[in-house]
């Protein structure tokens, strides 16, 4: 018991140290990198929500983009109509998305693998287009989500992007800290039990349906938070910000990170942001044609995804741990 | 009255194309237990083959079978190179049920970037070989043209022959057996690997035809990001799920239901609600029957 407590303390210290590291990093790097940092933080939250759902609870979702959209619209509506402060609009995004996720989860708990994949895919295709039907959602242009200028006390030279990064990184750190505690708790163990042996879990007194719905709810809440972060970095919410390809990108990121552990979540998030950069640098160096420039990032992401699925299906972190155990 | 009739006709045409995609999905699912999201990508690639043939020969009627064969070849190559490896490497482990889905998503992206590399991102056009002007009935124009009639008939023939192959021939029996239990089928002398490749090839051929017909039926434009192929991807799969992934008849039924419902929503409610209607329809049907309209009794988990 004592060891467990000190482990928890160590992890908390780790998170805080990492936070300070990010703080110094944000002062050391240029504008573009800071902005990309904010995007990485957004992906970390979004991917972790998929890891929770797929890796821990064993449910597939190809439609997390739609849950991000719910969060983004929730945050924007709160901020625009009720003039909620930023933190409150983020909290609202989490609540709205979690509520939506719990409704969806009730359905999802009844469905197995491919049927669930189909349902969530249909959701990702369908939900963002609703915005075109209702006026208060702003149609194709969407809504503005403006979190305001950074506080004046931070100095005149403090840029908007750095402000985005601070908010996103802090949010992601808090969310990850909370999530990794949750996954180590009774709930995390219950989810794993249901995933690996649902019959045995039921015999041990676990309500498998309720556990699945709960996983979906928490995952949707996190996805909503990611949606609010995404809307913050692009300052708007619109149907085109949440295409099907976003949902696919998140699933890709989760697999690259290793879907069964939270430990590798940074790998997937950084890869998603870095690959377009790498492809761009590469094509500029060799002076490639337009067709190559436009398609290399997609090719690299897909190729990497297939290689990972074929050779390290449980992700790099898990692979590393297994090797050390042997 | 005429509007209702036209809506039904539009729904049936759209539904028949979805049914071809859905059948392709069901074929792959029943022969390898993989949900093939790359199906729409394969269909798109075959349609580009067809486009090239049209450029050279000038005839849609030569291009159609070429696209069909092209689709079959692409699908077999994918099965031989990637899916076999996948089944060997990741058939166990925590997320074994999810890895094939992710792999086919990766394939979809791969195929899209290959298409983008060879054909660029600009639009290409396939001109409809038959008139797309509707028949007239008195003073009214019906929503069925010679092209649409051809589409419906062609798909009917294909669906019937695929069903025949699957249900009445030795090949079909081998396909069903090797999906049901690879181990036992192997003992019974079925070349399971070969049979799987054939299942993929059949699906690829069906996808190629669906792509050619869909392009000629719609605006005729062909591009890597064309909306029509996102529709094929999403609605083909949704139709298969609605019908129950294990049943060919279910796939056709699901596709027709989907096509008709969407056509009515498009005509009477509005275009922006079409996609969410597909979701709601799927949700309602799966809440009543979690295994689709035509689902086997529980207990068969091959």
JSON list of C-alpha atoms in Angstrom, two decimals, chain A residues 65-214:
[
{"chain": "A", "resi": 65, "resn": "UNK", "atom": "CA", "xyz": [-14.63, 13.09, -34.97]},
{"chain": "A", "resi": 66, "resn": "UNK", "atom": "CA", "xyz": [-18.37, 13.47, -34.39]},
{"chain": "A", "resi": 67, "resn": "UNK", "atom": "CA", "xyz": [-17.87, 13.52, -30.62]},
{"chain": "A", "resi": 68, "resn": "UNK", "atom": "CA", "xyz": [-15.19, 16.18, -31.07]},
{"chain": "A", "resi": 69, "resn": "UNK", "atom": "CA", "xyz": [-17.74, 18.14, -33.07]},
{"chain": "A", "resi": 70, "resn": "UNK", "atom": "CA", "xyz": [-20.29, 17.86, -30.25]},
{"chain": "A", "resi": 71, "resn": "UNK", "atom": "CA", "xyz": [-17.71, 19.23, -27.80]},
{"chain": "A", "resi": 72, "resn": "UNK", "atom": "CA", "xyz": [-16.62, 22.02, -30.13]},
{"chain": "A", "resi": 73, "resn": "UNK", "atom": "CA", "xyz": [-20.15, 23.19, -30.83]},
{"chain": "A", "resi": 74, "resn": "UNK", "atom": "CA", "xyz": [-21.05, 22.90, -27.16]},
{"chain": "A", "resi": 75, "resn": "UNK", "atom": "CA", "xyz": [-18.13, 25.11, -26.15]},
{"chain": "A", "resi": 76, "resn": "UNK", "atom": "CA", "xyz": [-18.80, 27.67, -28.89]},
{"chain": "A", "resi": 77, "resn": "UNK", "atom": "CA", "xyz": [-22.52, 27.92, -28.08]},
{"chain": "A", "resi": 78, "resn": "UNK", "atom": "CA", "xyz": [-21.82, 28.41, -24.38]},
{"chain": "A", "resi": 79, "resn": "UNK", "atom": "CA", "xyz": [-19.21, 31.05, -25.06]},
{"chain": "A", "resi": 80, "resn": "UNK", "atom": "CA", "xyz": [-21.15, 32.95, -27.73]},
{"chain": "A", "resi": 81, "resn": "UNK", "atom": "CA", "xyz": [-24.63, 32.87, -26.22]},
{"chain": "A", "resi": 82, "resn": "UNK", "atom": "CA", "xyz": [-24.02, 32.85, -22.47]},
{"chain": "A", "resi": 83, "resn": "UNK", "atom": "CA", "xyz": [-20.60, 34.56, -22.51]},
{"chain": "A", "resi": 84, "resn": "UNK", "atom": "CA", "xyz": [-19.19, 31.77, -20.39]},
{"chain": "A", "resi": 85, "resn": "UNK", "atom": "CA", "xyz": [-15.54, 32.05, -19.35]},
{"chain": "A", "resi": 86, "resn": "UNK", "atom": "CA", "xyz": [-13.15, 29.81, -21.22]},
{"chain": "A", "resi": 87, "resn": "UNK", "atom": "CA", "xyz": [-12.78, 27.19, -18.51]},
{"chain": "A", "resi": 88, "resn": "UNK", "atom": "CA", "xyz": [-16.55, 26.95, -18.16]},
{"chain": "A", "resi": 89, "resn": "UNK", "atom": "CA", "xyz": [-17.05, 26.51, -21.89]},
{"chain": "A", "resi": 90, "resn": "UNK", "atom": "CA", "xyz": [-14.49, 23.68, -21.81]},
{"chain": "A", "resi": 91, "resn": "UNK", "atom": "CA", "xyz": [-16.29, 22.06, -18.90]},
{"chain": "A", "resi": 92, "resn": "UNK", "atom": "CA", "xyz": [-19.54, 22.47, -20.81]},
{"chain": "A", "resi": 93, "resn": "UNK", "atom": "CA", "xyz": [-18.00, 20.79, -23.83]},
{"chain": "A", "resi": 94, "resn": "UNK", "atom": "CA", "xyz": [-17.02, 17.80, -21.67]},
{"chain": "A", "resi": 95, "resn": "UNK", "atom": "CA", "xyz": [-20.49, 17.53, -20.14]},
{"chain": "A", "resi": 96, "resn": "UNK", "atom": "CA", "xyz": [-22.40, 17.86, -23.40]},
{"chain": "A", "resi": 97, "resn": "UNK", "atom": "CA", "xyz": [-20.20, 15.33, -25.17]},
{"chain": "A", "resi": 98, "resn": "UNK", "atom": "CA", "xyz": [-20.34, 12.93, -22.22]},
{"chain": "A", "resi": 99, "resn": "UNK", "atom": "CA", "xyz": [-24.12, 13.13, -22.15]},
{"chain": "A", "resi": 100, "resn": "UNK", "atom": "CA", "xyz": [-24.24, 12.47, -25.87]},
{"chain": "A", "resi": 101, "resn": "UNK", "atom": "CA", "xyz": [-21.74, 9.65, -25.44]},
{"chain": "A", "resi": 102, "resn": "UNK", "atom": "CA", "xyz": [-23.79, 7.99, -22.73]},
{"chain": "A", "resi": 103, "resn": "UNK", "atom": "CA", "xyz": [-26.82, 7.90, -25.03]},
{"chain": "A", "resi": 104, "resn": "UNK", "atom": "CA", "xyz": [-24.68, 6.48, -27.79]},
{"chain": "A", "resi": 105, "resn": "UNK", "atom": "CA", "xyz": [-23.04, 4.07, -25.36]},
{"chain": "A", "resi": 106, "resn": "UNK", "atom": "CA", "xyz": [-26.37, 2.50, -24.45]},
{"chain": "A", "resi": 107, "resn": "UNK", "atom": "CA", "xyz": [-26.74, 1.52, -28.10]},
{"chain": "A", "resi": 108, "resn": "UNK", "atom": "CA", "xyz": [-23.09, 0.64, -28.50]},
{"chain": "A", "resi": 109, "resn": "UNK", "atom": "CA", "xyz": [-23.12, -1.81, -25.62]},
{"chain": "A", "resi": 110, "resn": "UNK", "atom": "CA", "xyz": [-25.54, -4.01, -27.55]},
{"chain": "A", "resi": 111, "resn": "UNK", "atom": "CA", "xyz": [-23.42, -4.14, -30.71]},
{"chain": "A", "resi": 112, "resn": "UNK", "atom": "CA", "xyz": [-20.39, -6.21, -31.53]},
{"chain": "A", "resi": 113, "resn": "UNK", "atom": "CA", "xyz": [-17.25, -5.30, -33.51]},
{"chain": "A", "resi": 114, "resn": "UNK", "atom": "CA", "xyz": [-18.20, -4.51, -37.10]},
{"chain": "A", "resi": 115, "resn": "UNK", "atom": "CA", "xyz": [-21.75, -3.40, -36.26]},
{"chain": "A", "resi": 116, "resn": "UNK", "atom": "CA", "xyz": [-20.41, -0.88, -33.79]},
{"chain": "A", "resi": 117, "resn": "UNK", "atom": "CA", "xyz": [-17.81, 0.26, -36.31]},
{"chain": "A", "resi": 118, "resn": "UNK", "atom": "CA", "xyz": [-20.61, 0.82, -38.82]},
{"chain": "A", "resi": 119, "resn": "UNK", "atom": "CA", "xyz": [-22.75, 2.78, -36.39]},
{"chain": "A", "resi": 120, "resn": "UNK", "atom": "CA", "xyz": [-19.94, 5.09, -35.35]},
{"chain": "A", "resi": 121, "resn": "UNK", "atom": "CA", "xyz": [-18.87, 5.54, -38.97]},
{"chain": "A", "resi": 122, "resn": "UNK", "atom": "CA", "xyz": [-22.41, 6.57, -39.89]},
{"chain": "A", "resi": 123, "resn": "UNK", "atom": "CA", "xyz": [-22.36, 9.02, -36.99]},
{"chain": "A", "resi": 124, "resn": "UNK", "atom": "CA", "xyz": [-19.10, 10.57, -38.17]},
{"chain": "A", "resi": 125, "resn": "UNK", "atom": "CA", "xyz": [-20.53, 10.99, -41.66]},
{"chain": "A", "resi": 126, "resn": "UNK", "atom": "CA", "xyz": [-23.89, 12.27, -40.48]},
{"chain": "A", "resi": 127, "resn": "UNK", "atom": "CA", "xyz": [-23.52, 14.42, -37.42]},
{"chain": "A", "resi": 128, "resn": "UNK", "atom": "CA", "xyz": [-21.42, 17.36, -38.68]},
{"chain": "A", "resi": 129, "resn": "UNK", "atom": "CA", "xyz": [-23.82, 17.89, -41.60]},
{"chain": "A", "resi": 130, "resn": "UNK", "atom": "CA", "xyz": [-26.68, 18.62, -39.16]},
{"chain": "A", "resi": 131, "resn": "UNK", "atom": "CA", "xyz": [-25.15, 22.06, -38.69]},
{"chain": "A", "resi": 132, "resn": "UNK", "atom": "CA", "xyz": [-26.33, 22.94, -42.20]},
{"chain": "A", "resi": 133, "resn": "UNK", "atom": "CA", "xyz": [-29.93, 22.32, -41.24]},
{"chain": "A", "resi": 134, "resn": "UNK", "atom": "CA", "xyz": [-30.20, 24.50, -38.13]},
{"chain": "A", "resi": 135, "resn": "UNK", "atom": "CA", "xyz": [-29.57, 28.22, -38.18]},
{"chain": "A", "resi": 136, "resn": "UNK", "atom": "CA", "xyz": [-28.24, 28.57, -34.65]},
{"chain": "A", "resi": 137, "resn": "UNK", "atom": "CA", "xyz": [-25.40, 26.21, -35.56]},
{"chain": "A", "resi": 138, "resn": "UNK", "atom": "CA", "xyz": [-24.19, 28.58, -38.24]},
{"chain": "A", "resi": 139, "resn": "UNK", "atom": "CA", "xyz": [-24.45, 26.42, -41.37]},
{"chain": "A", "resi": 140, "resn": "UNK", "atom": "CA", "xyz": [-21.43, 25.75, -43.55]},
{"chain": "A", "resi": 141, "resn": "UNK", "atom": "CA", "xyz": [-19.47, 28.71, -42.14]},
{"chain": "A", "resi": 142, "resn": "UNK", "atom": "CA", "xyz": [-20.01, 27.50, -38.60]},
{"chain": "A", "resi": 143, "resn": "UNK", "atom": "CA", "xyz": [-19.61, 29.51, -35.42]},
{"chain": "A", "resi": 144, "resn": "UNK", "atom": "CA", "xyz": [-16.80, 31.63, -34.11]},
{"chain": "A", "resi": 145, "resn": "UNK", "atom": "CA", "xyz": [-15.08, 30.35, -31.00]},
{"chain": "A", "resi": 146, "resn": "UNK", "atom": "CA", "xyz": [-12.92, 33.16, -29.66]},
{"chain": "A", "resi": 147, "resn": "UNK", "atom": "CA", "xyz": [-11.21, 32.63, -26.34]},
{"chain": "A", "resi": 148, "resn": "UNK", "atom": "CA", "xyz": [-9.96, 36.19, -26.24]},
{"chain": "A", "resi": 149, "resn": "UNK", "atom": "CA", "xyz": [-6.51, 37.74, -26.06]},
{"chain": "A", "resi": 150, "resn": "UNK", "atom": "CA", "xyz": [-3.97, 36.52, -23.51]},
{"chain": "A", "resi": 151, "resn": "UNK", "atom": "CA", "xyz": [-4.13, 38.47, -20.24]},
{"chain": "A", "resi": 152, "resn": "UNK", "atom": "CA", "xyz": [-2.19, 41.73, -20.32]},
{"chain": "A", "resi": 153, "resn": "UNK", "atom": "CA", "xyz": [-0.16, 40.73, -17.26]},
{"chain": "A", "resi": 154, "resn": "UNK", "atom": "CA", "xyz": [1.79, 38.27, -19.43]},
{"chain": "A", "resi": 155, "resn": "UNK", "atom": "CA", "xyz": [3.37, 41.12, -21.32]},
{"chain": "A", "resi": 156, "resn": "UNK", "atom": "CA", "xyz": [2.94, 42.74, -24.70]},
{"chain": "A", "resi": 157, "resn": "UNK", "atom": "CA", "xyz": [5.04, 40.28, -26.64]},
{"chain": "A", "resi": 158, "resn": "UNK", "atom": "CA", "xyz": [3.06, 37.26, -25.44]},
{"chain": "A", "resi": 159, "resn": "UNK", "atom": "CA", "xyz": [1.49, 35.85, -28.59]},
{"chain": "A", "resi": 160, "resn": "UNK", "atom": "CA", "xyz": [-1.95, 34.37, -29.15]},
{"chain": "A", "resi": 161, "resn": "UNK", "atom": "CA", "xyz": [-0.48, 31.05, -30.24]},
{"chain": "A", "resi": 162, "resn": "UNK", "atom": "CA", "xyz": [1.56, 30.74, -27.09]},
{"chain": "A", "resi": 163, "resn": "UNK", "atom": "CA", "xyz": [-1.64, 31.38, -25.13]},
{"chain": "A", "resi": 164, "resn": "UNK", "atom": "CA", "xyz": [-3.34, 28.57, -27.09]},
{"chain": "A", "resi": 165, "resn": "UNK", "atom": "CA", "xyz": [-0.43, 26.30, -26.30]},
{"chain": "A", "resi": 166, "resn": "UNK", "atom": "CA", "xyz": [-0.50, 27.09, -22.58]},
{"chain": "A", "resi": 167, "resn": "UNK", "atom": "CA", "xyz": [-4.20, 26.39, -22.33]},
{"chain": "A", "resi": 168, "resn": "UNK", "atom": "CA", "xyz": [-4.05, 23.25, -24.47]},
{"chain": "A", "resi": 169, "resn": "UNK", "atom": "CA", "xyz": [-0.98, 21.82, -22.75]},
{"chain": "A", "resi": 170, "resn": "UNK", "atom": "CA", "xyz": [-2.32, 22.48, -19.27]},
{"chain": "A", "resi": 171, "resn": "UNK", "atom": "CA", "xyz": [-5.69, 20.97, -20.18]},
{"chain": "A", "resi": 172, "resn": "UNK", "atom": "CA", "xyz": [-4.01, 17.92, -21.68]},
{"chain": "A", "resi": 173, "resn": "UNK", "atom": "CA", "xyz": [-1.75, 17.46, -18.66]},
{"chain": "A", "resi": 174, "resn": "UNK", "atom": "CA", "xyz": [-4.66, 17.62, -16.22]},
{"chain": "A", "resi": 175, "resn": "UNK", "atom": "CA", "xyz": [-6.76, 15.30, -18.38]},
{"chain": "A", "resi": 176, "resn": "UNK", "atom": "CA", "xyz": [-3.94, 12.75, -18.70]},
{"chain": "A", "resi": 177, "resn": "UNK", "atom": "CA", "xyz": [-3.21, 12.88, -14.97]},
{"chain": "A", "resi": 178, "resn": "UNK", "atom": "CA", "xyz": [-6.86, 12.23, -14.20]},
{"chain": "A", "resi": 179, "resn": "UNK", "atom": "CA", "xyz": [-7.20, 9.55, -16.85]},
{"chain": "A", "resi": 180, "resn": "UNK", "atom": "CA", "xyz": [-4.17, 7.54, -15.84]},
{"chain": "A", "resi": 181, "resn": "UNK", "atom": "CA", "xyz": [-5.44, 7.54, -12.26]},
{"chain": "A", "resi": 182, "resn": "UNK", "atom": "CA", "xyz": [-8.84, 6.42, -13.48]},
{"chain": "A", "resi": 183, "resn": "UNK", "atom": "CA", "xyz": [-7.35, 3.60, -15.53]},
{"chain": "A", "resi": 184, "resn": "UNK", "atom": "CA", "xyz": [-5.42, 2.38, -12.49]},
{"chain": "A", "resi": 185, "resn": "UNK", "atom": "CA", "xyz": [-8.55, 2.43, -10.37]},
{"chain": "A", "resi": 186, "resn": "UNK", "atom": "CA", "xyz": [-11.32, -0.10, -9.98]},
{"chain": "A", "resi": 187, "resn": "UNK", "atom": "CA", "xyz": [-12.94, 1.22, -13.16]},
{"chain": "A", "resi": 188, "resn": "UNK", "atom": "CA", "xyz": [-9.85, 0.64, -15.28]},
{"chain": "A", "resi": 189, "resn": "UNK", "atom": "CA", "xyz": [-9.53, -2.91, -14.00]},
{"chain": "A", "resi": 190, "resn": "UNK", "atom": "CA", "xyz": [-13.23, -3.54, -14.61]},
{"chain": "A", "resi": 191, "resn": "UNK", "atom": "CA", "xyz": [-12.93, -2.35, -18.21]},
{"chain": "A", "resi": 192, "resn": "UNK", "atom": "CA", "xyz": [-9.96, -4.60, -18.84]},
{"chain": "A", "resi": 193, "resn": "UNK", "atom": "CA", "xyz": [-11.76, -7.53, -17.31]},
{"chain": "A", "resi": 194, "resn": "UNK", "atom": "CA", "xyz": [-14.79, -6.99, -19.52]},
{"chain": "A", "resi": 195, "resn": "UNK", "atom": "CA", "xyz": [-12.62, -6.63, -22.60]},
{"chain": "A", "resi": 196, "resn": "UNK", "atom": "CA", "xyz": [-10.56, -9.77, -22.09]},
{"chain": "A", "resi": 197, "resn": "UNK", "atom": "CA", "xyz": [-13.21, -12.13, -20.69]},
{"chain": "A", "resi": 198, "resn": "UNK", "atom": "CA", "xyz": [-16.69, -10.70, -20.59]},
{"chain": "A", "resi": 199, "resn": "UNK", "atom": "CA", "xyz": [-18.29, -13.92, -19.38]},
{"chain": "A", "resi": 200, "resn": "UNK", "atom": "CA", "xyz": [-15.82, -14.30, -16.55]},
{"chain": "A", "resi": 201, "resn": "UNK", "atom": "CA", "xyz": [-16.25, -10.65, -15.65]},
{"chain": "A", "resi": 202, "resn": "UNK", "atom": "CA", "xyz": [-19.99, -11.10, -15.44]},
{"chain": "A", "resi": 203, "resn": "UNK", "atom": "CA", "xyz": [-19.57, -14.14, -13.21]},
{"chain": "A", "resi": 204, "resn": "UNK", "atom": "CA", "xyz": [-17.37, -12.04, -10.93]},
{"chain": "A", "resi": 205, "resn": "UNK", "atom": "CA", "xyz": [-20.30, -9.69, -10.42]},
{"chain": "A", "resi": 206, "resn": "UNK", "atom": "CA", "xyz": [-19.44, -6.98, -12.92]},
{"chain": "A", "resi": 207, "resn": "UNK", "atom": "CA", "xyz": [-22.31, -5.42, -14.82]},
{"chain": "A", "resi": 208, "resn": "UNK", "atom": "CA", "xyz": [-20.68, -5.59, -18.26]},
{"chain": "A", "resi": 209, "resn": "UNK", "atom": "CA", "xyz": [-23.27, -3.43, -20.04]},
{"chain": "A", "resi": 210, "resn": "UNK", "atom": "CA", "xyz": [-22.97, -0.66, -17.47]},
{"chain": "A", "resi": 211, "resn": "UNK", "atom": "CA", "xyz": [-19.20, -0.81, -17.59]},
{"chain": "A", "resi": 212, "resn": "UNK", "atom": "CA", "xyz": [-19.24, -0.42, -21.38]},
{"chain": "A", "resi": 213, "resn": "UNK", "atom": "CA", "xyz": [-21.65, 2.51, -21.26]},
{"chain": "A", "resi": 214, "resn": "UNK", "atom": "CA", "xyz": [-19.49, 4.18, -18.62]}
]
